[in-house]
mmCIF file of C-alpha atoms in Angstrom:
data_model
loop_
_atom_site.group_PDB
_atom_site.id
_atom_site.type_symbol
_atom_site.label_atom_id
_atom_site.label_comp_id
_atom_site.label_asym_id
_atom_site.label_seq_id
_atom_site.Cartn_x
_atom_site.Cartn_y
_atom_site.Cartn_z
ATOM 1 C CA UNK A 9 -10.163 14.341 -20.443
ATOM 2 C CA UNK A 10 -9.506 10.896 -19.033
ATOM 3 C CA UNK A 11 -11.604 7.940 -20.062
ATOM 4 C CA UNK A 12 -14.497 7.421 -17.600
ATOM 5 C CA UNK A 13 -13.954 3.629 -17.383
ATOM 6 C CA UNK A 14 -10.254 3.832 -16.662
ATOM 7 C CA UNK A 15 -10.923 6.721 -14.326
ATOM 8 C CA UNK A 16 -13.418 4.516 -12.425
ATOM 9 C CA UNK A 17 -10.787 1.806 -12.183
ATOM 10 C CA UNK A 18 -8.294 4.269 -10.752
ATOM 11 C CA UNK A 19 -10.834 5.608 -8.300
ATOM 12 C CA UNK A 20 -11.465 2.029 -7.107
ATOM 13 C CA UNK A 21 -7.817 1.800 -6.028
ATOM 14 C CA UNK A 22 -6.240 0.120 -9.063
ATOM 15 C CA UNK A 23 -3.113 1.735 -10.558
ATOM 16 C CA UNK A 24 -3.064 1.197 -14.307
ATOM 17 C CA UNK A 25 0.371 0.433 -15.716
ATOM 18 C CA UNK A 26 1.099 -0.244 -19.368
ATOM 19 C CA UNK A 27 2.876 -3.515 -20.118
ATOM 20 C CA UNK A 28 4.847 -2.179 -23.070
ATOM 21 C CA UNK A 29 7.593 0.271 -23.968
ATOM 22 C CA UNK A 30 9.389 1.262 -27.158
ATOM 23 C CA UNK A 31 11.277 4.275 -28.372
ATOM 24 C CA UNK A 32 8.583 4.837 -31.023
ATOM 25 C CA UNK A 33 5.963 4.947 -28.228
ATOM 26 C CA UNK A 34 8.051 7.522 -26.388
ATOM 27 C CA UNK A 35 8.900 9.715 -29.385
ATOM 28 C CA UNK A 36 5.457 9.663 -31.011
ATOM 29 C CA UNK A 37 3.687 10.803 -27.859
ATOM 30 C CA UNK A 38 1.734 7.534 -27.656
ATOM 31 C CA UNK A 39 2.726 6.881 -24.020
ATOM 32 C CA UNK A 40 2.065 10.524 -23.068
ATOM 33 C CA UNK A 41 -1.407 10.210 -24.589
ATOM 34 C CA UNK A 42 -2.181 7.083 -22.573
ATOM 35 C CA UNK A 43 -1.080 8.870 -19.398
ATOM 36 C CA UNK A 44 -3.340 11.845 -20.197
ATOM 37 C CA UNK A 45 -6.331 9.958 -21.578
ATOM 38 C CA UNK A 46 -6.431 6.462 -20.066
ATOM 39 C CA UNK A 47 -5.078 6.947 -16.544
ATOM 40 C CA UNK A 48 -1.806 5.111 -17.176
ATOM 41 C CA UNK A 49 0.517 5.813 -14.234
ATOM 42 C CA UNK A 50 3.355 3.321 -14.775
ATOM 43 C CA UNK A 51 5.136 1.087 -17.268
ATOM 44 C CA UNK A 52 6.471 -2.441 -17.095
ATOM 45 C CA UNK A 53 8.963 -4.001 -19.501
ATOM 46 C CA UNK A 54 10.445 -7.456 -19.998
ATOM 47 C CA UNK A 55 12.800 -9.130 -22.481
ATOM 48 C CA UNK A 56 9.939 -9.991 -24.847
ATOM 49 C CA UNK A 57 8.844 -6.351 -24.999
ATOM 50 C CA UNK A 58 12.330 -5.104 -25.757
ATOM 51 C CA UNK A 59 12.861 -7.832 -28.368
ATOM 52 C CA UNK A 60 9.735 -6.709 -30.236
ATOM 53 C CA UNK A 61 10.605 -3.022 -29.884
ATOM 54 C CA UNK A 62 14.162 -3.368 -31.243
ATOM 55 C CA UNK A 63 13.273 -5.861 -33.957
ATOM 56 C CA UNK A 64 10.667 -3.480 -35.369
ATOM 57 C CA UNK A 65 12.360 -0.345 -34.149
ATOM 58 C CA UNK A 66 12.632 3.064 -35.688
ATOM 59 C CA UNK A 67 15.559 5.125 -36.930
ATOM 60 C CA UNK A 68 16.651 6.201 -33.468
ATOM 61 C CA UNK A 69 17.518 2.621 -32.553
ATOM 62 C CA UNK A 70 19.540 2.271 -35.730
ATOM 63 C CA UNK A 71 21.331 5.536 -34.987
ATOM 64 C CA UNK A 72 22.245 4.443 -31.457
ATOM 65 C CA UNK A 73 23.421 1.068 -32.698
ATOM 66 C CA UNK A 74 25.595 2.770 -35.339
ATOM 67 C CA UNK A 75 27.155 4.958 -32.640
ATOM 68 C CA UNK A 76 27.782 1.955 -30.371
ATOM 69 C CA UNK A 77 29.317 0.010 -33.283
ATOM 70 C CA UNK A 78 31.557 2.930 -34.169
ATOM 71 C CA UNK A 79 32.809 2.980 -30.569
ATOM 72 C CA UNK A 80 33.571 -0.763 -30.744
ATOM 73 C CA UNK A 81 31.118 -1.882 -28.075
ATOM 74 C CA UNK A 82 30.067 -5.532 -27.873
ATOM 75 C CA UNK A 83 26.498 -6.753 -27.967
ATOM 76 C CA UNK A 84 26.054 -7.065 -24.192
ATOM 77 C CA UNK A 85 27.129 -3.454 -23.647
ATOM 78 C CA UNK A 86 25.002 -2.276 -26.553
ATOM 79 C CA UNK A 87 21.936 -4.004 -25.182
ATOM 80 C CA UNK A 88 22.552 -2.506 -21.733
ATOM 81 C CA UNK A 89 22.809 0.991 -23.226
ATOM 82 C CA UNK A 90 19.718 0.664 -25.430
ATOM 83 C CA UNK A 91 17.331 -0.691 -22.775
ATOM 84 C CA UNK A 92 18.454 1.639 -19.982
ATOM 85 C CA UNK A 93 18.114 4.640 -22.318
ATOM 86 C CA UNK A 94 14.494 3.806 -23.067
ATOM 87 C CA UNK A 95 13.688 3.235 -19.419
ATOM 88 C CA UNK A 96 15.370 6.478 -18.340
ATOM 89 C CA UNK A 97 13.322 8.424 -20.884
ATOM 90 C CA UNK A 98 10.117 6.789 -19.724
ATOM 91 C CA UNK A 99 11.026 7.567 -16.110
ATOM 92 C CA UNK A 100 11.438 11.217 -17.039
ATOM 93 C CA UNK A 101 8.035 11.252 -18.773
ATOM 94 C CA UNK A 102 6.411 9.714 -15.687
ATOM 95 C CA UNK A 103 8.304 11.851 -13.173
ATOM 96 C CA UNK A 104 5.340 14.244 -12.655
ATOM 97 C CA UNK A 105 3.152 11.231 -11.783
ATOM 98 C CA UNK A 106 5.797 10.044 -9.335
ATOM 99 C CA UNK A 107 5.924 13.465 -7.715
ATOM 100 C CA UNK A 108 2.142 13.711 -7.484
ATOM 101 C CA UNK A 109 1.817 10.269 -5.864
ATOM 102 C CA UNK A 110 4.838 10.544 -3.536
ATOM 103 C CA UNK A 111 6.611 7.877 -5.582
ATOM 104 C CA UNK A 112 3.888 5.275 -5.330
ATOM 105 C CA UNK A 113 3.182 5.439 -9.059
ATOM 106 C CA UNK A 114 5.072 6.940 -11.982
ATOM 107 C CA UNK A 115 7.225 3.833 -11.994
ATOM 108 C CA UNK A 116 9.053 2.124 -14.872
ATOM 109 C CA UNK A 117 10.269 -1.427 -14.461
ATOM 110 C CA UNK A 118 13.469 -2.857 -15.978
ATOM 111 C CA UNK A 119 14.305 -6.536 -15.627
ATOM 112 C CA UNK A 120 17.657 -8.085 -14.836
ATOM 113 C CA UNK A 121 19.117 -10.470 -17.417
ATOM 114 C CA UNK A 122 16.882 -13.563 -17.107
ATOM 115 C CA UNK A 123 19.870 -15.821 -17.644
ATOM 116 C CA UNK A 124 20.865 -14.884 -14.106
ATOM 117 C CA UNK A 125 17.617 -16.168 -12.560
ATOM 118 C CA UNK A 126 19.402 -19.077 -10.844
ATOM 119 C CA UNK A 127 22.380 -16.969 -9.647
ATOM 120 C CA UNK A 128 21.640 -14.935 -6.507
ATOM 121 C CA UNK A 129 24.867 -12.943 -6.362
ATOM 122 C CA UNK A 130 24.875 -12.117 -10.104
ATOM 123 C CA UNK A 131 21.236 -11.012 -10.006
ATOM 124 C CA UNK A 132 21.852 -8.656 -7.054
ATOM 125 C CA UNK A 133 24.969 -7.227 -8.756
ATOM 126 C CA UNK A 134 23.112 -6.663 -12.008
ATOM 127 C CA UNK A 135 20.208 -4.988 -10.142
ATOM 128 C CA UNK A 136 22.569 -2.370 -8.702
ATOM 129 C CA UNK A 137 24.217 -1.844 -12.072
ATOM 130 C CA UNK A 138 20.883 -1.276 -13.829
ATOM 131 C CA UNK A 139 19.614 1.011 -11.099
ATOM 132 C CA UNK A 140 22.723 3.159 -11.174
ATOM 133 C CA UNK A 141 22.760 3.349 -14.972
ATOM 134 C CA UNK A 142 19.125 4.508 -15.275
ATOM 135 C CA UNK A 143 19.788 7.006 -12.527
ATOM 136 C CA UNK A 144 16.145 7.827 -11.788
ATOM 137 C CA UNK A 145 14.372 7.542 -8.466
ATOM 138 C CA UNK A 146 11.247 6.146 -10.090
ATOM 139 C CA UNK A 147 12.816 3.110 -11.699
ATOM 140 C CA UNK A 148 11.893 -0.376 -10.394
ATOM 141 C CA UNK A 149 14.338 -3.236 -10.932
ATOM 142 C CA UNK A 150 12.554 -6.472 -11.834
ATOM 143 C CA UNK A 151 13.819 -9.625 -10.232
ATOM 144 C CA UNK A 152 12.145 -13.012 -10.790
ATOM 145 C CA UNK A 153 10.735 -14.816 -7.760
ATOM 146 C CA UNK A 154 12.773 -17.963 -8.268
ATOM 147 C CA UNK A 155 14.137 -19.560 -5.144
ATOM 148 C CA UNK A 156 17.540 -18.092 -5.960
ATOM 149 C CA UNK A 157 15.886 -14.736 -6.628
ATOM 150 C CA UNK A 158 14.527 -14.405 -3.105
ATOM 151 C CA UNK A 159 17.885 -13.577 -1.514
ATOM 152 C CA UNK A 160 18.639 -11.232 -4.441
ATOM 153 C CA UNK A 161 15.386 -9.392 -3.759
ATOM 154 C CA UNK A 162 16.385 -8.946 -0.121
ATOM 155 C CA UNK A 163 19.914 -7.846 -0.996
ATOM 156 C CA UNK A 164 18.696 -5.288 -3.555
ATOM 157 C CA UNK A 165 16.134 -3.765 -1.184
ATOM 158 C CA UNK A 166 18.785 -3.686 1.548
ATOM 159 C CA UNK A 167 20.726 -1.277 -0.710
ATOM 160 C CA UNK A 168 17.763 1.108 -0.856
ATOM 161 C CA UNK A 169 16.756 0.069 -4.377
ATOM 162 C CA UNK A 170 13.055 -0.305 -5.270
ATOM 163 C CA UNK A 171 12.083 -3.685 -6.687
ATOM 164 C CA UNK A 172 9.379 -5.223 -8.876
ATOM 165 C CA UNK A 173 9.295 -8.971 -8.007
ATOM 166 C CA UNK A 174 8.114 -10.795 -11.096
ATOM 167 C CA UNK A 175 6.993 -14.293 -12.173
ATOM 168 C CA UNK A 176 4.965 -15.168 -9.044
ATOM 169 C CA UNK A 177 2.479 -17.955 -9.569
ATOM 170 C CA UNK A 178 2.016 -19.752 -6.236
ATOM 171 C CA UNK A 179 0.660 -18.593 -2.905
ATOM 172 C CA UNK A 180 3.533 -20.268 -1.067
ATOM 173 C CA UNK A 181 6.073 -18.409 -3.160
ATOM 174 C CA UNK A 182 4.162 -15.193 -2.683
ATOM 175 C CA UNK A 183 4.470 -15.553 1.074
ATOM 176 C CA UNK A 184 8.211 -16.132 0.619
ATOM 177 C CA UNK A 185 8.421 -12.976 -1.528
ATOM 178 C CA UNK A 186 6.756 -10.907 1.169
ATOM 179 C CA UNK A 187 9.194 -12.351 3.690
ATOM 180 C CA UNK A 188 12.126 -11.438 1.409
ATOM 181 C CA UNK A 189 10.677 -7.930 1.042
ATOM 182 C CA UNK A 190 10.318 -7.365 4.778
ATOM 183 C CA UNK A 191 13.777 -8.803 5.434
ATOM 184 C CA UNK A 192 15.186 -6.452 2.819
ATOM 185 C CA UNK A 193 13.558 -3.455 4.517
ATOM 186 C CA UNK A 194 14.821 -4.564 7.913
ATOM 187 C CA UNK A 195 18.344 -4.684 6.514
ATOM 188 C CA UNK A 196 17.892 -1.364 4.685
ATOM 189 C CA UNK A 197 16.899 0.185 7.993
ATOM 190 C CA UNK A 198 20.047 -1.178 9.592
ATOM 191 C CA UNK A 199 22.021 0.206 6.672
ATOM 192 C CA UNK A 200 20.659 3.670 7.315
ATOM 193 C CA UNK A 201 18.256 4.023 4.345
ATOM 194 C CA UNK A 202 15.033 6.000 4.512
ATOM 195 C CA UNK A 203 12.396 3.294 4.245
ATOM 196 C CA UNK A 204 9.774 5.700 2.924
ATOM 197 C CA UNK A 205 11.813 6.014 -0.323
ATOM 198 C CA UNK A 206 11.860 2.276 -1.040
ATOM 199 C CA UNK A 207 8.955 0.972 -3.093
ATOM 200 C CA UNK A 208 8.030 -2.494 -4.298
ATOM 201 C CA UNK A 209 5.375 -4.440 -6.124
ATOM 202 C CA UNK A 210 4.864 -8.184 -6.340
ATOM 203 C CA UNK A 211 3.831 -9.322 -9.819
ATOM 204 C CA UNK A 212 1.356 -12.189 -9.534
ATOM 205 C CA UNK A 213 0.628 -13.762 -12.925
ATOM 206 C CA UNK A 214 -2.997 -14.538 -13.775
ATOM 207 C CA UNK A 215 -3.960 -15.636 -17.294
ATOM 208 C CA UNK A 216 -1.118 -18.125 -17.623
ATOM 209 C CA UNK A 217 -2.596 -20.062 -14.682
ATOM 210 C CA UNK A 218 -5.867 -20.476 -16.530
ATOM 211 C CA UNK A 219 -4.121 -21.417 -19.771
ATOM 212 C CA UNK A 220 -2.316 -24.319 -18.085
ATOM 213 C CA UNK A 221 -5.185 -25.429 -15.839
ATOM 214 C CA UNK A 222 -7.763 -25.228 -18.636
ATOM 215 C CA UNK A 223 -5.593 -27.495 -20.787
ATOM 216 C CA UNK A 224 -5.608 -30.071 -18.032
ATOM 217 C CA UNK A 225 -9.349 -29.712 -17.471
ATOM 218 C CA UNK A 226 -9.936 -30.278 -21.178
ATOM 219 C CA UNK A 227 -7.906 -33.502 -20.884
ATOM 220 C CA UNK A 228 -10.119 -34.684 -18.019
ATOM 221 C CA UNK A 229 -13.135 -33.828 -20.171
ATOM 222 C CA UNK A 230 -15.984 -34.420 -17.661
ATOM 223 C CA UNK A 231 -18.776 -31.898 -17.220
ATOM 224 C CA UNK A 232 -17.521 -31.200 -13.737
ATOM 225 C CA UNK A 233 -14.001 -30.470 -15.042
ATOM 226 C CA UNK A 234 -15.118 -28.301 -17.939
ATOM 227 C CA UNK A 235 -17.302 -26.232 -15.616
ATOM 228 C CA UNK A 236 -14.131 -25.117 -13.798
ATOM 229 C CA UNK A 237 -12.471 -23.619 -16.889
ATOM 230 C CA UNK A 238 -11.523 -19.972 -16.567
ATOM 231 C CA UNK A 239 -11.827 -19.975 -12.784
ATOM 232 C CA UNK A 240 -8.335 -20.873 -11.518
ATOM 233 C CA UNK A 241 -6.616 -17.577 -12.444
ATOM 234 C CA UNK A 242 -8.998 -15.301 -10.618
ATOM 235 C CA UNK A 243 -9.275 -17.652 -7.610
ATOM 236 C CA UNK A 244 -5.496 -17.874 -7.264
ATOM 237 C CA UNK A 245 -5.063 -14.087 -7.501
ATOM 238 C CA UNK A 246 -7.869 -13.371 -5.059
ATOM 239 C CA UNK A 247 -6.318 -15.717 -2.538
ATOM 240 C CA UNK A 248 -3.011 -13.910 -3.098
ATOM 241 C CA UNK A 249 -4.753 -10.668 -2.119
ATOM 242 C CA UNK A 250 -5.906 -12.402 1.034
ATOM 243 C CA UNK A 251 -2.260 -13.273 1.790
ATOM 244 C CA UNK A 252 -1.341 -9.601 1.178
ATOM 245 C CA UNK A 253 -4.018 -8.375 3.597
ATOM 246 C CA UNK A 254 -2.967 -10.898 6.259
ATOM 247 C CA UNK A 255 0.781 -10.330 6.153
ATOM 248 C CA UNK A 256 0.637 -6.582 5.896
ATOM 249 C CA UNK A 257 -1.351 -6.351 9.107
ATOM 250 C CA UNK A 258 1.180 -8.496 11.039
ATOM 251 C CA UNK A 259 3.163 -7.246 14.025
ATOM 252 C CA UNK A 260 6.357 -7.562 11.982
ATOM 253 C CA UNK A 261 4.944 -5.242 9.361
ATOM 254 C CA UNK A 262 3.649 -2.731 11.927
ATOM 255 C CA UNK A 263 7.243 -2.252 13.189
ATOM 256 C CA UNK A 264 8.437 -1.500 9.659
ATOM 257 C CA UNK A 265 5.463 0.737 8.911
ATOM 258 C CA UNK A 266 6.205 2.732 12.073
ATOM 259 C CA UNK A 267 9.684 3.344 10.627
ATOM 260 C CA UNK A 268 8.192 4.759 7.442
ATOM 261 C CA UNK A 269 8.019 1.658 5.271
ATOM 262 C CA UNK A 270 5.448 1.366 2.485
ATOM 263 C CA UNK A 271 3.644 -1.924 1.830
ATOM 264 C CA UNK A 272 4.607 -3.957 -1.202
ATOM 265 C CA UNK A 273 1.565 -3.744 -3.503
ATOM 266 C CA UNK A 274 0.203 -6.744 -5.367
ATOM 267 C CA UNK A 275 0.519 -6.312 -9.125
ATOM 268 C CA UNK A 276 -1.695 -8.322 -11.479
ATOM 269 C CA UNK A 277 0.400 -9.365 -14.470
ATOM 270 C CA UNK A 278 -0.393 -11.482 -17.507
ATOM 271 C CA UNK A 279 -3.834 -9.874 -17.673
ATOM 272 C CA UNK A 280 -4.453 -10.235 -21.405
ATOM 273 C CA UNK A 281 -6.816 -13.154 -21.908
ATOM 274 C CA UNK A 282 -5.337 -16.188 -23.685
ATOM 275 C CA UNK A 283 -8.705 -17.795 -24.516
ATOM 276 C CA UNK A 284 -10.905 -15.674 -26.833
ATOM 277 C CA UNK A 285 -13.964 -17.332 -25.318
ATOM 278 C CA UNK A 286 -13.408 -15.292 -22.155
ATOM 279 C CA UNK A 287 -14.327 -11.607 -21.721
ATOM 280 C CA UNK A 288 -11.327 -9.513 -22.774
ATOM 281 C CA UNK A 289 -11.485 -7.542 -19.492
ATOM 282 C CA UNK A 290 -11.801 -10.613 -17.263
ATOM 283 C CA UNK A 291 -8.493 -10.213 -15.414
ATOM 284 C CA UNK A 292 -9.058 -6.511 -14.860
ATOM 285 C CA UNK A 293 -12.673 -6.089 -13.751
ATOM 286 C CA UNK A 294 -12.439 -9.356 -11.785
ATOM 287 C CA UNK A 295 -9.481 -8.138 -9.708
ATOM 288 C CA UNK A 296 -10.492 -4.741 -8.469
ATOM 289 C CA UNK A 297 -9.372 -3.822 -4.944
ATOM 290 C CA UNK A 298 -7.632 -1.021 -3.106
ATOM 291 C CA UNK A 299 -3.870 -0.591 -3.340
ATOM 292 C CA UNK A 300 -3.185 -2.904 -6.292
ATOM 293 C CA UNK A 301 -1.597 -2.470 -9.710
ATOM 294 C CA UNK A 302 -2.846 -3.965 -12.950
ATOM 295 C CA UNK A 303 -0.286 -3.927 -15.775
ATOM 296 C CA UNK A 304 -2.000 -4.359 -19.143
ATOM 297 C CA UNK A 305 -0.952 -4.771 -22.739
ATOM 298 C CA UNK A 306 -2.494 -1.966 -24.816
ATOM 299 C CA UNK A 307 -5.107 -4.269 -26.349
ATOM 300 C CA UNK A 308 -6.465 -5.051 -22.841
ATOM 301 C CA UNK A 309 -6.247 -1.382 -21.819
ATOM 302 C CA UNK A 310 -8.268 -0.405 -24.923
ATOM 303 C CA UNK A 311 -10.881 -3.009 -24.071
ATOM 304 C CA UNK A 312 -11.256 -1.676 -20.534
ATOM 305 C CA UNK A 313 -11.555 1.855 -21.842
ATOM 306 C CA UNK A 314 -14.199 0.773 -24.349
ATOM 307 C CA UNK A 315 -16.438 -1.512 -22.310
ATOM 308 C CA UNK A 316 -14.869 -2.356 -18.946
ATOM 309 C CA UNK A 317 -17.589 -2.539 -16.316
ATOM 310 C CA UNK A 318 -16.022 -1.305 -13.088
ATOM 311 C CA UNK A 319 -18.465 -1.743 -10.220
ATOM 312 C CA UNK A 320 -16.099 -1.482 -7.257
ATOM 313 C CA UNK A 321 -14.234 -4.092 -5.239
ATOM 314 C CA UNK A 322 -14.501 -7.577 -6.837
ATOM 315 C CA UNK A 323 -12.115 -9.325 -4.438
ATOM 316 C CA UNK A 324 -13.618 -8.694 -0.994
ATOM 317 C CA UNK A 325 -15.884 -11.541 0.068
ATOM 318 C CA UNK A 326 -14.512 -14.013 -2.530
ATOM 319 C CA UNK A 327 -11.998 -15.908 -0.438
ATOM 320 C CA UNK A 328 -14.268 -18.821 0.526
ATOM 321 C CA UNK A 329 -15.485 -19.167 -3.051
ATOM 322 C CA UNK A 330 -11.887 -19.087 -4.310
ATOM 323 C CA UNK A 331 -10.861 -21.773 -1.837
ATOM 324 C CA UNK A 332 -13.761 -23.905 -3.092
ATOM 325 C CA UNK A 333 -12.521 -23.508 -6.668
ATOM 326 C CA UNK A 334 -9.051 -24.675 -5.715
ATOM 327 C CA UNK A 335 -10.526 -27.636 -3.820
ATOM 328 C CA UNK A 336 -12.655 -28.581 -6.810
ATOM 329 C CA UNK A 337 -9.649 -28.410 -9.115
ATOM 330 C CA UNK A 338 -7.731 -30.738 -6.802
ATOM 331 C CA UNK A 339 -10.717 -33.110 -6.838
ATOM 332 C CA UNK A 340 -10.388 -33.244 -10.632
ATOM 333 C CA UNK A 341 -6.759 -34.278 -10.284
ATOM 334 C CA UNK A 342 -5.227 -30.870 -11.024
ATOM 335 C CA UNK A 343 -1.963 -30.726 -9.045
ATOM 336 C CA UNK A 344 -1.550 -27.094 -7.993
ATOM 337 C CA UNK A 345 2.135 -27.329 -7.077
ATOM 338 C CA UNK A 346 2.912 -29.061 -10.372
ATOM 339 C CA UNK A 347 1.081 -26.344 -12.322
ATOM 340 C CA UNK A 348 2.789 -23.389 -10.647
ATOM 341 C CA UNK A 349 6.205 -25.061 -10.767
ATOM 342 C CA UNK A 350 5.801 -25.639 -14.484
ATOM 343 C CA UNK A 351 4.652 -22.085 -15.066
ATOM 344 C CA UNK A 352 7.631 -20.620 -13.245
ATOM 345 C CA UNK A 353 10.090 -22.724 -15.181
ATOM 346 C CA UNK A 354 8.283 -21.935 -18.430
ATOM 347 C CA UNK A 355 8.247 -18.191 -17.595
ATOM 348 C CA UNK A 356 11.963 -18.072 -17.038
ATOM 349 C CA UNK A 357 12.600 -20.111 -20.209
ATOM 350 C CA UNK A 358 10.409 -17.758 -22.296
ATOM 351 C CA UNK A 359 12.276 -14.685 -21.015
ATOM 352 C CA UNK A 360 15.596 -16.372 -21.681
ATOM 353 C CA UNK A 361 14.473 -17.175 -25.223
ATOM 354 C CA UNK A 362 13.376 -13.592 -25.775
ATOM 355 C CA UNK A 363 16.713 -12.374 -24.361
ATOM 356 C CA UNK A 364 18.567 -14.637 -26.772
ATOM 357 C CA UNK A 365 16.511 -13.250 -29.652
ATOM 358 C CA UNK A 366 17.197 -9.736 -28.450
ATOM 359 C CA UNK A 367 20.948 -10.353 -28.276
ATOM 360 C CA UNK A 368 20.952 -11.836 -31.768
ATOM 361 C CA UNK A 369 19.002 -8.859 -33.202
ATOM 362 C CA UNK A 370 21.407 -6.386 -31.625
ATOM 363 C CA UNK A 371 24.421 -8.432 -32.755
ATOM 364 C CA UNK A 372 23.145 -8.364 -36.330
ATOM 365 C CA UNK A 373 22.460 -4.644 -36.118
ATOM 366 C CA UNK A 374 25.956 -3.973 -34.774
ATOM 367 C CA UNK A 375 27.488 -6.048 -37.565
ATOM 368 C CA UNK A 376 25.447 -4.226 -40.232
ATOM 369 C CA UNK A 377 26.380 -0.857 -38.743
ATOM 370 C CA UNK A 378 30.049 -1.828 -38.636
ATOM 371 C CA UNK A 379 29.946 -2.980 -42.269
ATOM 372 C CA UNK A 380 28.285 0.255 -43.332
ATOM 373 C CA UNK A 381 30.859 2.271 -41.431
ATOM 374 C CA UNK A 382 33.708 0.344 -43.013
ATOM 375 C CA UNK A 383 32.390 1.058 -46.500
ATOM 376 C CA UNK A 384 31.863 4.758 -45.923
#
């Protein structure tokens, strides 16, 4: 039996994806249980998630590392093999969901090396390499929405590869992402691909916006400023949904839809609250609308299942109020463009740091495995 609260969220049009993956979660049946009991229909990963999984990993990681060390593989190849293996297994587990939803859900996301975020050609090349290695139709390749990433998004979609666009913070960049998506589909059509088989989500980050804006509001310190705390994240995301509704009813989109294209769904990311003063389901129950994804860490998912109050659409009718929030923030001296620019740079830097940690952990594991093999 599925949880009634997560079931209500699903019935309201929100696809629940888990923001976590590990081999232990796959082998223990933990992910399968979340699919069966809490309406999980997809998985997202990132360098931080893989770093935690491998650092605290089980015997199967150690066995694979030992085999890779014995074959003389370097750390980059080992990391590629480990992460794609986990994603392929998760794709297989979610394959029935993908079949039941005609590929809309049942998706597992795998991110390109974040060190390539400023290199368009290298990102596009890595996306193809990851897609081909996983070898599953329900994989999504994650590409960050940096300026350099926009052309890589288009190029990857043009090759018929489904994409999760990540690290979106600003409304302006979100519009550029949608343009890159449509351009990619237009090129894919020219290249002879079946547009109905190409899927995409646009990951719009939420809680990090509040974390940065709230810090600035605290610095202002007035009653008017403090009254705005905890409002920027929801307002920004709700206005992003307005952008989605506007651009996916355009004449340009209608031409693509007539050719079989599927709309790129908004995905709410960074939905675990950073401030314990806020309700732990804030960025879930406050962002309910049709045809969206909410990817949650397990702690947030558990909170929703326990006490999430799902009352239907919580975005429709909020656009004017959300605009007012953004105007009020500007009146308090909060520079929106500065905030979102900082968050994007910080997001890339954090993923790069996690990737460096991941590489070091795998390097140490390879060295230990090689030493053990040499002694035996």
